[in-house]
Amino acid sequence: MTDSKYFTTTKKGEIFELKAELNSDKKEKKKEAVKKVIASMTVGKDVSALFPDVVNCMQTDNLELKKLVYLYLMNYAKSQPDMAIMAVNTFVKDCEDPNPLIRALAVRTMGCIRVDKITEYLCEPLRKCLKDEDPYVRKTAAVCVAKLHDINAQLVEDQGFLDTLKDLISDSNPMVVANAVAALSEIAESHPSSNLLDLNPQSINKLLTALNECTEWGQIFILDCLANYMPKDDREAQSICERVTPRLSHANSAVVLSAVKVLMKFMEMLSKDLDYYGTLLKKLAPPLVTLLSAEPELQYVALRNINLIVQKRPEILKHEMKVFFVKYNDPIYVKLEKLDIMIRLASQANIAQVLAELKEYATEVDVDFVRKAVRAIGRCAIKVEQSAERCVSTLLDLIQTKVNYVVQEAIVVIKDIFRKYPNKYESVIATLCENLDSLDEPEARAAMIWIVGEYAERIDNADELLESFLEGFHDESTQVQLQLLTAIVKLFLKKPTETQELVQQVLSLATQDSDNPDLRDRGYIYWRLLSTDPVAAKEVVLAEKPLISEETDLIEPTLLDELICYIGTLASVYHKPPSAFVEGSRGVVHKSLPPRTGSSESAESPDTAPSGVQAAEQPAVIPTQGDLLGDLLNLDLGPPVSGPPIATSSVQMGAVDLLGGGLDSLMGDESEGMGGGGGSFAPAPNTAMPANLGAPLGSGLGDLFDLTGGVGTLSGSYVAPKTVWLPAMKAKGLEISGTFSRQVGSISMDLVLTNKALQVMSDFAIQFNRNSFGLAPAAPLQVHAPLAPNQSVEISLPLNTVGSVMKMDPLNNLQVAVKNNIDVFYFSTLYPLHILFVEDGKMERQMFLATWKDIPNENEAQFQIKDCSLNADAVSSKLQGSNIFTIAKRNVEGQDMLYQSLKLTNGIWVLAELRIQPSNPSFTDLEVSRLVVTPGFGLSLAAAWLFLPRVFFSCRPRVSLAASPSRQGLVRGLAPGAELPRS
C-alpha cells in the first residue's frame, strides 16, 4: 500500500489520537503516527502541539523514523525554540553514531534549524564532522558551515570553521572538494571584500583534478569558482582551458554553460595567433548548437546566452546560421531570440539565405513575429551594405501586400536605410506616399513625416501631405508632433515662398496651443532661429547628418564583458548585471574579463566584422524617435567617441542649452527669458534640496593617503567612494550618487543614476551654477537609452574650469540642476579641492625660497596630523600622485622636513612644510602657508584650507587659521641647500 493513505483522514480529535499513538510502546505504531503527523504538516495543518511527543521519538535506531522526526523538527523548531533545545542532546549523540548516514543526517538537521539558542551547541559536533573519516559526513558538514554562517557569521569566524573549509579544498574526495568550494563561494557572496577563496596554481590544480570525478552539480560549483580565478599568464590560461574543454560534452546544460563561461573568460588571455585558439573556437560551437535541441524553456536560456557570446565572438557560430532558423512550432519567445541572433550572424556570405528566410517569416500569422521579421530585413540592409538593394526590393514587395502592420514596419526601417545610404534609394518614396492614408501607428507616421520633410524638394506635393497631418495636430502623439514641426520647418527652408503660412500655423500650434514642454521649447527655438537669422537656421536644421553604422540593440562593451562573466546565471538571461536586479544586504561584485596578454588585437575579430564596416569601427546607435534629447532640432546622434571627451568652452555649451534658456532661467530667474545668461542665481525651493546641504565642511572628502579607503586612478590621484547626492525620495524616484576624480589632467564627475520610480526616465541634461573655480560640464550628459525602473547607469561627465566664477560659501560648494522627462531637480555637493591641483604645480627651488620668506606670519596655518603611519618618502610619493610636489627634503634635529608646492586651476599657489618624526611615524606636524594670486579669494581660500588636511590625512586641524587679505604677485624660489625658516 502507498503512503497516500496518510493524507486521506478527516477524523475529529485527530491530534489527541496522534498523541496517544506517538507515545505507544510499539515501534511500528509509533512510525505510522509520525508519518500521519508529517502528512498533516505537509497539507498545512498545525501539528505544533505534538512537538514534545514527536521529539521523544528521536531515541530510535530506525533510520526512516529518525528522518521523519528530523523533518518535523526543521519545520517547527523556529516556532518552538524552547522545546527545540530538548533535541540537542540527541543531535550531539547522533553526531557520534557509528552509522555515517545518521551522523550526516544529524549535522544537516542542526544546520537547518535556524534557532540562535541551538547554534552554540552545534559548534563541537560540526567541528568533529568536518574532520570525520567518512567523506559523506565531511561533504554534509561543509554545507552546514555555510548555513551556520548565514545564521551567525561571527560565530563561524571565531570557531575557525572558515580555515577548516579552506583545508577541505585539498580533500581526497572530489565531492567534499565541490561542497567546500560551494560553501566558501556562498559565504564570499555575502562578504565581497573578504578573500576567502584565495586561489593559486596549486589549489586550481586540485580543483581541476576533482572536476573529473564529482557529480554534475559539484562540477558547476568548481567551474564557477575557476571562472573567478585570474591566471598569471597565457600559458596557465591555456592549460586550464585544455582541462575544462571535456566538460563541453556533458549531458547537463548547466555544466556546459559553466564550462563555456570559463573558456570565454580565459580566451581573452590567449593570442589569436595560437593554433589552440582556433581549435578552441571550433570546439565551442557544437555544445552550443546541441543546447538548442532541448525543451523550449532551456532553448530560451541557451539563446539568451548565445546572444551574448555572438556579440563578443561572432566567429564561434558564423557557420551555424541554419540552426537558428525558426521552426513552425517554436514558442514566440524562442522565435524572437533566434531572429535576433540571425541578424547578429548575418554577413555577405549568408545574406541571401537570411533574406529568403526573413521574407518567409513576414507572411506568418503571428503579428509580433512578422513585425520583428520586417524590422530585421532593415537591420540586414544597414549591417551588410552589399545586400541593401536586395533588402529594399524585399521591403517593397512586402509593402505591395498592403497588410497594414507590414507596411508600417517597412516604412519605419526604410527611413533608417535612407539615413544609412543617402541619395541612393529615394526612388521608392512615391511608393511609400501611396500608403500614407493607411498609417495609424505613431512610429510609422513619424517615420513617413521625416521622409517627406527630408526629401521635400523631390516631392511636388510635400506641403499638401504635411498639411494633411497638421489637421489633427493635437490628436497626434508627441513623437509625431515633434517630427511634424521639424519637417514643416525643413520644408519652409527649402520652399520659403510657398509654405510661409504653413510654418506660421505649426509654430503657433506648437508654442501657444500645446502643453508639452519639449514641443513648446522646440517651437520657440525654431521661431527665434527663423526670425533672427534664417541662414543660421538653414545651417542648423538642414545640416548633414552622420551615417548610421550598426543596429540599435548592441550591448555596451563594458557591460558585455561583465555579462560574459555571468554566463549560465540569471544575469545572462536578463542581460543586466546582478546589481540591477539583486536587492538586499549582500554586496554584488562587479566582474570583468582579464586583459588580453597574448595579443594587442581588439576583442572583436577583424575577419568576422560585418561586410562593409571596418573592423576598427565601433558601431553607432540609432537614436529612437522618442529620444527627445538626442533628436533635438532633429540632429541625430553620431557614433560614440572613444577616449576622453574633448572639453568645450562655456560659449559652446550655452549654444545648445538643453534646459531651455540658460542656467539662470532654469534655476528660477524668469526675467532673462530663454537667453538669460547674466542674471543672478535664484536657488530652488528648500524642499528640493538634499539633506546633506548642511553637512560639515569636510564631509564626503577623500583621503589622499587612502586612510579611509577609496579608488586609485591612472595618475595616482585619490578618488573618494561614491556617496548619495540626491535621494530618490526628493527627486520623484531619481537617485543620484557620485564622486569627483582627476585623471591625466582631466576632471570628471562620476555619476550613478538610479531609477527607483515606476516609470521610464529619459531626456537627461545637467547644468552647474556659477561657482568658485568655474567648474562646468565639458560635454552634455550622455544617457544613450531610457532608464527603466530599478535600473542604474554609470556616467563619467567630463568637467572643465572655463565656466562663470562666483565666490561660494563654502568655497568648494557646487550647485547642480539635473533635468529629465519628469522634472528638474536641484542638489548641492562639496567637491574635494585636490581635483583642482594642476600637473605643473612644481615650483622652482629659487622661486620657492624667495616666496616663502615673503609670506607674512599671519598668512600661515598649522595642523597636527595623527594616525598616518607613512615615512617621508612614502608621504612624498603619495602626495605627488595628487599633484602636490616636493621641492626639497632635509633632516633637522631628527625630524624629516618636506617642502612642497601645489597650484590650483585658477593660478593660486600653495606652499607647505611637512615635519615628520621618523621614530614615531604616526605623529606628523604640518605647516601650510599660502600665496593668493587672485584678488578677493584670500579670506575664502584660507577658510577652505582648514579642510585640506582631512583630504590628505583624514584628521582634524589642531590650530585655527587666521586668514589674511589677498596678495598679488607670483612666487619666486628656493636655492639648493638654502636655510628655510622654522615654524
JSON list of N, CA and C in Angstrom, two decimals, residues 10 22 47 98 181 195 441 448 606 626 656 752 807 848 859:
[
{"chain": "A", "resi": 10, "resn": "THR", "atom": "N", "xyz": [-9.88, 12.45, 7.84]},
{"chain": "A", "resi": 10, "resn": "THR", "atom": "CA", "xyz": [-10.56, 13.71, 8.18]},
{"chain": "A", "resi": 10, "resn": "THR", "atom": "C", "xyz": [-11.24, 13.60, 9.54]},
{"chain": "A", "resi": 22, "resn": "LEU", "atom": "N", "xyz": [1.76, 8.32, 19.27]},
{"chain": "A", "resi": 22, "resn": "LEU", "atom": "CA", "xyz": [3.18, 8.68, 19.36]},
{"chain": "A", "resi": 22, "resn": "LEU", "atom": "C", "xyz": [3.81, 8.16, 20.64]},
{"chain": "A", "resi": 47, "resn": "VAL", "atom": "N", "xyz": [0.32, 21.10, 13.50]},
{"chain": "A", "resi": 47, "resn": "VAL", "atom": "CA", "xyz": [0.52, 19.97, 14.42]},
{"chain": "A", "resi": 47, "resn": "VAL", "atom": "C", "xyz": [1.65, 20.30, 15.40]},
{"chain": "A", "resi": 98, "resn": "PRO", "atom": "N", "xyz": [27.81, 5.30, 15.02]},
{"chain": "A", "resi": 98, "resn": "PRO", "atom": "CA", "xyz": [28.68, 4.54, 14.11]},
{"chain": "A", "resi": 98, "resn": "PRO", "atom": "C", "xyz": [28.24, 4.64, 12.65]},
{"chain": "A", "resi": 181, "resn": "VAL", "atom": "N", "xyz": [34.00, 24.16, -1.90]},
{"chain": "A", "resi": 181, "resn": "VAL", "atom": "CA", "xyz": [34.03, 25.30, -2.82]},
{"chain": "A", "resi": 181, "resn": "VAL", "atom": "C", "xyz": [32.67, 26.00, -2.83]},
{"chain": "A", "resi": 195, "resn": "ASN", "atom": "N", "xyz": [38.63, 37.76, 1.17]},
{"chain": "A", "resi": 195, "resn": "ASN", "atom": "CA", "xyz": [39.30, 36.93, 0.16]},
{"chain": "A", "resi": 195, "resn": "ASN", "atom": "C", "xyz": [39.31, 35.48, 0.64]},
{"chain": "A", "resi": 441, "resn": "GLU", "atom": "N", "xyz": [-0.05, 54.06, -36.78]},
{"chain": "A", "resi": 441, "resn": "GLU", "atom": "CA", "xyz": [0.82, 53.91, -35.62]},
{"chain": "A", "resi": 441, "resn": "GLU", "atom": "C", "xyz": [1.78, 55.10, -35.55]},
{"chain": "A", "resi": 448, "resn": "MET", "atom": "N", "xyz": [7.28, 58.46, -41.71]},
{"chain": "A", "resi": 448, "resn": "MET", "atom": "CA", "xyz": [6.82, 58.96, -43.01]},
{"chain": "A", "resi": 448, "resn": "MET", "atom": "C", "xyz": [6.96, 60.49, -43.08]},
{"chain": "A", "resi": 606, "resn": "PRO", "atom": "N", "xyz": [38.84, 40.76, -36.63]},
{"chain": "A", "resi": 606, "resn": "PRO", "atom": "CA", "xyz": [38.68, 41.55, -37.84]},
{"chain": "A", "resi": 606, "resn": "PRO", "atom": "C", "xyz": [38.04, 40.76, -38.98]},
{"chain": "A", "resi": 626, "resn": "GLY", "atom": "N", "xyz": [11.64, 58.51, -29.97]},
{"chain": "A", "resi": 626, "resn": "GLY", "atom": "CA", "xyz": [11.19, 59.02, -28.68]},
{"chain": "A", "resi": 626, "resn": "GLY", "atom": "C", "xyz": [12.28, 59.68, -27.88]},
{"chain": "A", "resi": 656, "resn": "VAL", "atom": "N", "xyz": [23.93, 75.27, -27.15]},
{"chain": "A", "resi": 656, "resn": "VAL", "atom": "CA", "xyz": [22.94, 74.19, -27.16]},
{"chain": "A", "resi": 656, "resn": "VAL", "atom": "C", "xyz": [22.47, 73.98, -25.74]},
{"chain": "A", "resi": 752, "resn": "VAL", "atom": "N", "xyz": [26.23, 57.91, -10.77]},
{"chain": "A", "resi": 752, "resn": "VAL", "atom": "CA", "xyz": [25.38, 56.74, -10.92]},
{"chain": "A", "resi": 752, "resn": "VAL", "atom": "C", "xyz": [23.94, 57.21, -10.82]},
{"chain": "A", "resi": 807, "resn": "LYS", "atom": "N", "xyz": [32.06, 83.54, -6.09]},
{"chain": "A", "resi": 807, "resn": "LYS", "atom": "CA", "xyz": [32.52, 83.00, -4.81]},
{"chain": "A", "resi": 807, "resn": "LYS", "atom": "C", "xyz": [31.36, 82.35, -4.08]},
{"chain": "A", "resi": 848, "resn": "PHE", "atom": "N", "xyz": [60.77, 79.21, -4.80]},
{"chain": "A", "resi": 848, "resn": "PHE", "atom": "CA", "xyz": [60.12, 78.75, -3.57]},
{"chain": "A", "resi": 848, "resn": "PHE", "atom": "C", "xyz": [60.67, 79.50, -2.36]},
{"chain": "A", "resi": 859, "resn": "ASN", "atom": "N", "xyz": [49.70, 84.95, 7.55]},
{"chain": "A", "resi": 859, "resn": "ASN", "atom": "CA", "xyz": [49.14, 84.23, 6.41]},
{"chain": "A", "resi": 859, "resn": "ASN", "atom": "C", "xyz": [49.50, 82.75, 6.44]}
]
